[in-house]
Short mmCIF file of C-alpha atoms and ligand atoms in Angstrom, two decimals:
data_model
loop_
_atom_site.label_atom_id
_atom_site.label_comp_id
_atom_site.label_asym_id
_atom_site.label_seq_id
_atom_site.Cartn_x
_atom_site.Cartn_y
_atom_site.Cartn_z
CA MET E 1 0.32 0.30 -0.46
CA SER E 2 2.90 2.52 1.00
CA PHE E 3 5.01 1.56 -2.00
CA GLY E 4 1.79 2.20 -4.36
CA TYR E 5 1.12 5.43 -2.90
CA ARG E 6 4.52 6.30 -3.13
CA GLY E 7 4.07 5.22 -6.62
CA ARG E 8 1.93 7.63 -7.16
CA ALA E 9 3.29 10.77 -5.42
CA MET E 10 6.37 9.66 -7.32
CA ARG E 11 5.02 9.67 -10.88
CA THR E 12 2.84 12.63 -9.55
CA ALA E 13 5.87 14.67 -9.13
CA ALA E 14 7.79 13.67 -12.23
CA VAL E 15 4.10 14.73 -14.04
CA ALA E 16 4.35 18.03 -11.97
CA ALA E 17 8.48 18.60 -13.17
CA MET E 18 7.41 17.53 -17.28
CA LEU E 19 4.49 20.39 -16.73
CA ALA E 20 7.37 22.94 -15.64
CA VAL E 21 9.57 22.37 -18.33
CA VAL E 22 7.04 22.43 -20.86
CA SER E 23 4.91 25.21 -19.71
CA ALA E 24 8.20 27.96 -19.14
CA PRO E 25 8.12 28.27 -22.99
CA VAL E 26 4.22 28.18 -23.53
CA MET E 27 3.46 31.20 -20.64
CA ALA E 28 5.83 32.95 -23.25
CA ASP E 29 3.57 34.39 -26.22
CA GLU E 30 4.53 36.47 -29.12
CA ILE E 31 2.16 39.21 -29.55
CA PHE E 32 1.20 40.15 -33.34
CA TYR E 33 0.95 44.46 -33.21
CA VAL E 34 0.30 46.16 -36.20
CA SER E 35 0.92 49.70 -37.24
CA GLY E 36 1.48 52.38 -39.71
CA ALA E 37 5.04 53.30 -40.66
CA VAL E 38 5.26 56.96 -40.11
CA GLY E 39 8.37 58.90 -38.96
CA ASN E 40 11.10 56.76 -36.88
CA ALA E 41 7.82 54.54 -35.29
CA VAL E 42 8.45 51.14 -36.71
CA GLU E 43 12.78 52.03 -35.73
CA ASN E 44 11.97 52.88 -32.20
CA PHE E 45 9.21 50.13 -31.97
CA LYS E 46 11.75 47.38 -30.81
CA THR E 47 13.34 49.90 -28.32
CA LEU E 48 10.20 50.98 -27.11
CA VAL E 49 8.74 47.89 -26.28
CA LYS E 50 11.82 45.88 -24.89
CA PRO E 51 11.61 46.82 -21.35
CA TRP E 52 8.20 45.53 -21.26
CA GLU E 53 9.92 42.47 -23.24
CA GLU E 54 12.32 41.71 -20.47
CA ALA E 55 9.71 42.28 -17.82
CA THR E 56 7.09 38.93 -19.14
CA GLY E 57 8.95 37.19 -21.02
CA HIS E 58 6.63 37.82 -24.24
CA THR E 59 7.96 39.17 -27.39
CA VAL E 60 6.42 41.54 -29.42
CA THR E 61 6.57 40.70 -33.68
CA MET E 62 5.66 44.09 -35.41
CA VAL E 63 3.82 44.07 -38.49
CA PRO E 64 4.10 47.44 -40.71
CA MET E 65 1.78 48.50 -42.53
CA PRO E 66 0.70 51.37 -45.41
CA ALA E 67 1.43 54.98 -44.48
CA SER E 68 -1.78 55.94 -44.70
CA THR E 69 -5.25 55.54 -41.90
CA THR E 70 -7.08 54.86 -44.56
CA ASP E 71 -5.57 51.98 -46.31
CA GLN E 72 -5.15 50.56 -42.29
CA PHE E 73 -8.33 50.87 -41.58
CA ALA E 74 -9.68 49.00 -44.85
CA GLN E 75 -7.65 46.46 -44.34
CA TYR E 76 -8.28 46.07 -40.30
CA ARG E 77 -11.92 45.90 -41.26
CA LEU E 78 -11.56 43.04 -43.62
CA TRP E 79 -9.46 41.08 -40.44
CA LEU E 80 -11.84 41.71 -38.51
CA ALA E 81 -14.65 41.08 -40.32
CA ALA E 82 -13.08 37.30 -40.56
CA GLY E 83 -12.56 36.96 -37.09
CA SER E 84 -9.17 36.08 -37.36
CA ALA E 85 -6.54 35.63 -34.54
CA ASP E 86 -3.47 36.71 -36.40
CA ILE E 87 -3.17 40.04 -35.04
CA ASP E 88 -3.56 40.38 -31.21
CA VAL E 89 -2.92 44.06 -30.57
CA TYR E 90 -4.14 47.06 -33.39
CA GLN E 91 -2.69 50.42 -33.35
CA THR E 92 -5.77 52.82 -34.12
CA ASP E 93 -6.29 55.82 -35.20
CA VAL E 94 -8.48 58.04 -32.83
CA ILE E 95 -11.15 58.26 -35.71
CA TRP E 96 -12.08 54.67 -35.15
CA ALA E 97 -13.36 53.66 -32.14
CA PRO E 98 -16.72 54.15 -32.71
CA GLN E 99 -16.96 51.72 -35.94
CA LEU E 100 -14.63 49.40 -34.89
CA ALA E 101 -15.82 48.81 -30.82
CA ASP E 102 -17.48 45.13 -31.12
CA SER E 103 -14.34 43.57 -32.24
CA PHE E 104 -12.11 45.02 -29.34
CA VAL E 105 -11.84 43.58 -25.63
CA ASP E 106 -13.20 46.17 -23.15
CA LEU E 107 -10.60 47.89 -21.55
CA SER E 108 -12.55 49.41 -18.65
CA GLU E 109 -11.83 47.26 -16.05
CA VAL E 110 -7.97 46.87 -16.58
CA ALA E 111 -7.36 50.05 -16.89
CA LYS E 112 -9.22 51.49 -13.99
CA ASP E 113 -6.51 52.86 -12.58
CA LEU E 114 -4.36 54.08 -15.45
CA ALA E 115 -7.00 55.60 -17.61
CA PRO E 116 -8.20 58.45 -14.69
CA THR E 117 -4.06 59.84 -15.32
CA HIS E 118 -4.89 60.45 -19.28
CA PHE E 119 -6.84 63.51 -20.64
CA PRO E 120 -10.69 62.77 -20.18
CA SER E 121 -11.62 64.01 -23.52
CA ILE E 122 -9.16 61.41 -24.84
CA ILE E 123 -10.33 58.29 -22.89
CA GLU E 124 -14.53 59.77 -23.68
CA SER E 125 -13.25 59.51 -27.57
CA GLN E 126 -12.19 55.75 -27.17
CA THR E 127 -15.71 55.20 -25.40
CA VAL E 128 -18.23 53.81 -26.89
CA GLY E 129 -21.52 52.85 -25.25
CA GLY E 130 -19.71 52.51 -21.62
CA LYS E 131 -16.94 49.80 -22.96
CA LEU E 132 -12.94 51.08 -23.67
CA VAL E 133 -12.36 50.15 -26.89
CA ALA E 134 -8.42 51.41 -27.00
CA LEU E 135 -6.29 52.77 -24.42
CA PRO E 136 -4.43 56.36 -25.53
CA ILE E 137 -0.46 56.23 -26.81
CA PHE E 138 -0.37 59.49 -28.09
CA THR E 139 -2.36 62.50 -29.26
CA ASP E 140 -1.42 64.45 -32.28
CA ALA E 141 -2.74 68.52 -33.53
CA PRO E 142 -0.56 69.64 -36.26
CA ALA E 143 1.57 72.97 -36.03
CA LEU E 144 2.51 75.17 -39.09
CA TYR E 145 6.31 74.62 -39.18
CA TYR E 146 8.19 77.38 -40.70
CA ARG E 147 11.76 78.13 -41.64
CA THR E 148 13.40 80.89 -39.24
CA ASP E 149 16.18 82.19 -41.24
CA LEU E 150 14.36 82.79 -44.66
CA LEU E 151 11.25 84.43 -42.36
CA GLU E 152 14.16 86.82 -41.46
CA LYS E 153 16.32 86.73 -45.00
CA TYR E 154 13.25 88.12 -46.92
CA GLY E 155 11.56 90.36 -43.85
CA VAL E 156 8.62 88.50 -43.31
CA ALA E 157 6.72 88.06 -40.73
CA VAL E 158 4.73 84.83 -39.21
CA PRO E 159 1.80 84.61 -41.49
CA LYS E 160 -1.56 84.69 -39.06
CA THR E 161 -3.68 84.10 -41.69
CA TRP E 162 -4.23 82.03 -45.20
CA ALA E 163 -3.78 85.23 -46.71
CA GLU E 164 -0.53 85.88 -45.36
CA LEU E 165 0.70 82.82 -45.10
CA THR E 166 0.41 82.57 -49.27
CA THR E 167 2.12 85.45 -49.35
CA ALA E 168 4.66 84.64 -47.39
CA ALA E 169 5.13 81.74 -49.09
CA GLN E 170 5.55 83.08 -52.71
CA THR E 171 8.18 86.15 -51.34
CA ILE E 172 10.37 83.50 -50.06
CA GLN E 173 9.77 81.57 -53.15
CA ASP E 174 10.29 83.46 -55.42
CA GLY E 175 13.83 84.23 -53.79
CA GLU E 176 14.69 80.67 -53.45
CA LYS E 177 13.94 79.65 -56.68
CA ALA E 178 16.56 81.27 -57.92
CA THR E 179 19.48 79.41 -57.24
CA ASN E 180 17.33 76.57 -55.81
CA PRO E 181 14.60 74.63 -58.57
CA ASP E 182 13.35 72.52 -55.90
CA PHE E 183 11.76 75.07 -53.72
CA TRP E 184 8.89 75.43 -52.44
CA GLY E 185 6.62 77.72 -50.27
CA PHE E 186 4.03 75.18 -48.85
CA VAL E 187 4.11 71.71 -48.55
CA TRP E 188 1.10 69.74 -47.03
CA GLN E 189 -1.14 66.35 -47.06
CA GLY E 190 -3.04 66.93 -50.65
CA ASN E 191 -3.80 63.28 -51.54
CA SER E 192 -7.39 61.57 -52.06
CA TYR E 193 -6.96 60.23 -48.30
CA GLU E 194 -7.82 60.77 -44.36
CA GLY E 195 -5.25 62.85 -44.16
CA LEU E 196 -6.70 65.47 -46.48
CA THR E 197 -9.71 65.82 -44.78
CA CYS E 198 -7.98 66.60 -41.91
CA ASN E 199 -6.01 69.78 -43.53
CA ALA E 200 -9.29 70.40 -45.18
CA LEU E 201 -11.01 70.50 -42.44
CA GLU E 202 -8.87 72.92 -40.51
CA TRP E 203 -9.22 75.45 -43.55
CA VAL E 204 -12.82 75.39 -43.31
CA LYS E 205 -13.50 75.38 -39.75
CA SER E 206 -10.44 78.21 -39.55
CA HIS E 207 -13.19 80.36 -42.17
CA GLY E 208 -16.35 79.83 -40.05
CA GLY E 209 -17.40 77.00 -42.13
CA GLY E 210 -18.30 74.51 -40.04
CA GLN E 211 -16.86 70.83 -39.17
CA ILE E 212 -18.02 68.83 -42.34
CA VAL E 213 -21.30 67.06 -39.94
CA GLU E 214 -21.80 69.17 -36.42
CA SER E 215 -22.28 67.40 -33.46
CA ASP E 216 -25.99 66.89 -33.83
CA GLY E 217 -25.60 65.44 -37.09
CA THR E 218 -26.28 68.11 -39.51
CA VAL E 219 -24.61 68.04 -42.92
CA SER E 220 -22.91 70.96 -42.81
CA ILE E 221 -20.36 71.47 -45.54
CA ASN E 222 -22.24 73.16 -48.47
CA ASN E 223 -22.10 76.98 -47.65
CA PRO E 224 -19.68 80.31 -48.88
CA ASN E 225 -17.23 79.83 -46.55
CA THR E 226 -16.09 76.03 -47.27
CA ILE E 227 -16.38 77.27 -50.86
CA ALA E 228 -14.01 80.37 -50.28
CA ALA E 229 -11.48 77.87 -48.19
CA LEU E 230 -11.47 75.00 -50.99
CA GLU E 231 -11.14 77.59 -53.69
CA GLN E 232 -7.84 79.06 -51.64
CA ALA E 233 -6.31 76.02 -51.39
CA LYS E 234 -7.23 75.47 -55.33
CA ALA E 235 -4.92 78.41 -56.30
CA TRP E 236 -1.67 76.94 -54.09
CA VAL E 237 -1.67 73.64 -55.91
CA GLY E 238 0.86 74.73 -58.81
CA THR E 239 1.90 78.24 -57.39
CA ILE E 240 3.59 78.08 -53.73
CA SER E 241 2.81 74.72 -53.77
CA PRO E 242 4.13 71.64 -56.36
CA GLY E 243 1.15 69.88 -58.18
CA GLY E 244 2.56 66.86 -56.52
CA VAL E 245 1.11 68.01 -53.32
CA LEU E 246 -2.04 66.25 -54.43
CA ALA E 247 -0.14 62.69 -53.99
CA TYR E 248 1.63 63.61 -50.62
CA GLN E 249 1.01 61.93 -47.32
CA GLU E 250 2.60 63.65 -44.28
CA GLU E 251 5.74 61.54 -45.34
CA GLU E 252 6.36 63.12 -48.63
CA ALA E 253 5.87 66.37 -46.98
CA ARG E 254 8.31 66.29 -44.59
CA GLY E 255 10.98 64.76 -47.29
CA VAL E 256 10.40 67.59 -48.97
CA TRP E 257 10.54 69.45 -45.95
CA GLN E 258 13.85 67.89 -44.27
CA THR E 259 15.83 68.09 -47.71
CA GLY E 260 15.45 72.12 -47.20
CA ASN E 261 13.26 72.33 -50.16
CA ALA E 262 9.92 74.61 -48.26
CA ALA E 263 9.77 77.66 -46.48
CA PHE E 264 6.47 76.17 -44.85
CA MET E 265 4.83 72.89 -44.04
CA ARG E 266 2.02 71.38 -42.45
CA ASN E 267 2.13 68.64 -40.88
CA TRP E 268 1.95 66.74 -37.15
CA PRO E 269 4.51 66.76 -34.02
CA TYR E 270 6.32 63.47 -35.06
CA ALA E 271 8.03 65.50 -37.92
CA TYR E 272 9.95 67.87 -35.27
CA GLY E 273 12.01 65.79 -33.65
CA LEU E 274 13.32 64.10 -37.36
CA GLY E 275 13.76 67.76 -38.56
CA ASN E 276 16.47 68.60 -35.63
CA GLY E 277 17.90 65.23 -36.81
CA ASP E 278 21.46 64.97 -37.30
CA ASP E 279 20.53 63.99 -40.70
CA SER E 280 18.09 66.99 -41.19
CA ALA E 281 18.87 69.89 -43.40
CA VAL E 282 16.72 71.89 -41.43
CA LYS E 283 18.16 70.97 -38.15
CA GLY E 284 17.94 74.51 -35.88
CA LEU E 285 16.73 76.32 -38.92
CA PHE E 286 12.74 75.85 -38.07
CA THR E 287 9.97 76.74 -35.54
CA VAL E 288 6.42 75.84 -35.32
CA THR E 289 3.14 77.76 -34.76
CA THR E 290 0.03 77.77 -34.76
CA LEU E 291 -2.08 77.36 -38.42
CA PRO E 292 -3.33 80.51 -39.38
CA VAL E 293 -6.90 81.72 -39.57
CA GLY E 294 -9.08 82.62 -42.66
CA LYS E 295 -9.51 86.41 -41.83
CA GLU E 296 -8.18 87.96 -38.60
CA GLY E 297 -10.28 87.69 -35.26
CA ASP E 298 -10.85 83.62 -36.38
CA PRO E 299 -10.09 81.30 -34.26
CA SER E 300 -7.18 78.88 -35.74
CA ALA E 301 -8.29 75.39 -36.19
CA ALA E 302 -6.20 72.35 -35.83
CA THR E 303 -7.84 68.65 -36.52
CA LEU E 304 -7.37 66.06 -33.52
CA GLY E 305 -5.37 63.42 -34.50
CA GLY E 306 -3.88 60.90 -32.02
CA TRP E 307 -3.16 56.68 -31.91
CA ASN E 308 -4.74 54.06 -29.36
CA VAL E 309 -4.23 50.68 -28.64
CA ALA E 310 -6.74 48.08 -29.02
CA VAL E 311 -6.89 44.10 -28.11
CA SER E 312 -8.90 42.50 -30.83
CA LYS E 313 -11.88 39.70 -29.30
CA TYR E 314 -9.92 36.79 -31.26
CA SER E 315 -6.43 37.33 -29.63
CA THR E 316 -6.06 33.51 -28.78
CA LYS E 317 -3.37 35.44 -26.08
CA GLN E 318 -5.69 38.23 -24.20
CA GLU E 319 -3.71 38.11 -21.00
CA ALA E 320 -0.04 39.05 -22.69
CA ALA E 321 -2.24 41.31 -25.31
CA ILE E 322 -3.41 43.04 -22.32
CA SER E 323 -0.73 43.26 -20.81
CA LEU E 324 0.94 44.87 -23.83
CA ALA E 325 -1.51 47.46 -24.14
CA MET E 326 -1.49 48.65 -20.58
CA TYR E 327 2.29 48.81 -20.71
CA LEU E 328 1.97 51.60 -24.01
CA ALA E 329 -0.49 52.89 -22.94
CA GLY E 330 1.28 53.87 -19.60
CA PRO E 331 3.59 56.27 -18.01
CA GLU E 332 7.42 54.76 -19.07
CA ALA E 333 6.04 53.83 -22.86
CA GLN E 334 4.39 57.61 -23.47
CA LYS E 335 7.72 59.11 -22.00
CA GLN E 336 9.94 57.28 -23.75
CA ARG E 337 8.32 57.92 -27.77
CA ALA E 338 7.64 61.38 -26.36
CA ILE E 339 11.28 61.65 -26.17
CA ALA E 340 12.10 59.25 -29.59
CA GLU E 341 9.27 60.33 -31.88
CA SER E 342 7.78 63.60 -30.55
CA ASN E 343 4.68 62.24 -29.42
CA LEU E 344 2.28 64.10 -27.32
CA PRO E 345 1.67 62.44 -24.55
CA THR E 346 -2.15 61.26 -23.28
CA ILE E 347 -1.14 61.25 -19.80
CA VAL E 348 -1.70 64.90 -17.98
CA SER E 349 1.56 64.88 -15.35
CA LEU E 350 4.06 64.49 -18.70
CA TYR E 351 3.75 67.47 -19.27
CA ASP E 352 4.86 68.92 -16.78
CA ASP E 353 7.55 66.67 -17.34
CA ALA E 354 11.40 68.19 -17.42
CA ASP E 355 13.30 65.61 -19.54
CA ILE E 356 9.97 65.57 -22.36
CA ALA E 357 10.38 69.69 -22.13
CA ALA E 358 14.40 69.88 -22.54
CA ALA E 359 14.19 67.20 -25.56
CA GLN E 360 10.90 68.81 -27.78
CA PRO E 361 10.07 71.99 -25.95
CA ILE E 362 7.28 71.70 -29.21
CA ILE E 363 5.00 69.27 -26.24
CA PRO E 364 4.90 71.55 -23.48
CA GLN E 365 3.90 74.38 -25.97
CA TRP E 366 1.21 72.09 -27.96
CA LYS E 367 -0.67 71.25 -25.18
CA ASP E 368 -3.19 74.32 -25.52
CA VAL E 369 -2.96 73.62 -29.26
CA PHE E 370 -4.27 70.18 -29.21
CA LEU E 371 -7.06 70.33 -25.98
CA ASN E 372 -8.62 72.82 -28.87
CA ALA E 373 -8.40 70.90 -31.55
CA VAL E 374 -11.34 70.07 -33.63
CA PRO E 375 -12.37 66.38 -34.16
CA ARG E 376 -13.59 64.79 -37.59
CA PRO E 377 -17.18 64.15 -36.81
CA SER E 378 -16.70 60.67 -36.17
CA ALA E 379 -18.94 60.67 -33.51
CA PRO E 380 -21.95 62.00 -34.66
CA THR E 381 -21.43 59.95 -37.56
CA LEU E 382 -21.22 56.74 -35.74
CA GLY E 383 -20.47 53.35 -38.30
CA LYS E 384 -20.56 55.67 -41.04
CA TYR E 385 -17.77 58.02 -40.28
CA ALA E 386 -15.22 56.17 -43.06
CA GLU E 387 -17.80 56.64 -45.92
CA VAL E 388 -18.36 60.36 -44.68
CA SER E 389 -14.20 61.08 -44.89
CA SER E 390 -14.08 59.43 -48.46
CA LYS E 391 -16.93 61.28 -49.51
CA PHE E 392 -15.56 64.52 -48.14
CA PHE E 393 -11.73 63.72 -49.21
CA ASN E 394 -12.84 62.84 -52.95
CA ALA E 395 -14.68 66.54 -53.34
CA VAL E 396 -12.09 67.76 -52.21
CA HIS E 397 -9.17 66.00 -54.37
CA ALA E 398 -11.30 66.66 -57.00
CA THR E 399 -11.36 70.47 -56.65
CA LEU E 400 -7.98 71.11 -55.95
CA SER E 401 -7.29 69.26 -59.34
CA GLY E 402 -9.41 71.32 -61.29
CA ASN E 403 -12.23 68.52 -62.00
CA GLY E 404 -15.72 70.88 -61.29
CA SER E 405 -15.88 74.15 -59.20
CA ALA E 406 -16.07 74.38 -55.72
CA ALA E 407 -19.41 75.17 -55.74
CA ASP E 408 -21.01 72.22 -57.99
CA ASN E 409 -18.33 69.56 -56.06
CA LEU E 410 -19.60 71.22 -52.53
CA ALA E 411 -23.25 71.14 -53.31
CA ALA E 412 -23.15 66.92 -54.88
CA LEU E 413 -21.03 66.26 -51.81
CA GLU E 414 -23.59 67.84 -49.32
CA ALA E 415 -26.66 65.51 -51.10
CA ASP E 416 -24.52 62.60 -50.95
CA LEU E 417 -24.21 63.03 -47.18
CA ASN E 418 -27.66 63.47 -46.83
CA ASP E 419 -28.59 60.37 -48.64
CA LEU E 420 -25.98 58.37 -46.85
CA LYS E 421 -27.45 59.70 -43.52
CA GLY E 422 -31.12 58.96 -44.63
CA ASP E 423 -33.37 59.12 -41.47
CA ALA E 424 -30.77 59.33 -38.41
CA TRP E 425 -26.71 58.37 -38.62
C1 GLC I 1 -2.28 61.42 -38.02
C2 GLC I 1 -3.29 61.78 -36.49
C3 GLC I 1 -4.46 60.54 -37.28
C4 GLC I 1 -4.71 61.65 -38.88
C5 GLC I 1 -3.71 60.84 -39.57
C6 GLC I 1 -4.19 61.39 -40.94
O1 GLC I 1 -1.29 60.22 -38.00
O2 GLC I 1 -2.79 61.06 -36.08
O3 GLC I 1 -5.84 60.62 -36.52
O4 GLC I 1 -6.32 60.15 -39.05
O5 GLC I 1 -2.33 61.39 -39.33
O6 GLC I 1 -3.02 60.69 -41.98
#
């Protein structure tokens, strides 16, 4: 009897030892993370996640996606609709939460201590029907970048209105083109994608033309101020901006700017740190200000951007995926990202962090800009935002390309958006 007991005990111990050996590697998960590739984000990602990998024993593999958020969204929607378990954690744009909410895990319970350290408005933008769909990792609000050396050289003042910007860009371009045929006055994002929605919303809003669809769901886009804003932008194409701007996204604009071939650029804060990098031709020669307005006294409008992390409900590695999302949204990772990528944190206290302020002065300087930034109408248009935005940027792109007048294109857009809306969004 006792022998039998000992035998069973020995067998149990042997099985336990075997399981321990087997379970160690099973516990270490490889998390697949998808993100668009802009700036130095892919390069920095390895450094960013290293402390988490070391602390948990898990690993992260980043699957880089196209830079365009519009293209990313289309791909993610396919994966999620198919219930794919290939991707565990998605990096999500601030505008996506209402459309993808059903595919992601509710993070409100696990983040109940972390979420209150973030700006409440950003947490709110990621909350759909009480569910915290994604955790913020950085926020975004664009700046007008300008060359301090060239403004001084031509005796040009920092422009406050779009009309002043047009004149300033033309003056500097006329002077610089004499020795540099590749030089342009103003670069921005004119490709037909979400980035054009952001640029055009800024022109429209700062001319008093509204926000495309208002927070009560009204389609407001067809009005004289919007027409004036688009006509003004159209006049830039081929004059102060290259014809090719109609194919530019963020990185193409930054490419022209950072090689020293533009006086002004509209871009997000990520371009600030890179512009001051050792390989940049404009290092130490530029600064930033808020985007111009339609007429003096109007409020400047910066479109609210930003990125988050969401855990797929189809992930078979939930625990590790959630732990990674919490880490990336937490203070350590946000600080690293702020310093290495000049991304604006979403954690309130990081705006008083001396290391961040010293490395990237744009960050404390930009707090009020992003707090006053204009949201795109993703909340009022619910699941239809992607279609609303694509109809908007297509109408704007057509206008900028000379394919129909601003007045005609906006009248057609208004009708289209009202059709899409039907009785209610
Ligand atoms: C930036 C913003 C994002 C926006 C995108 C448009 O990445 O953070 O919100 O949709 O630019 O190109």
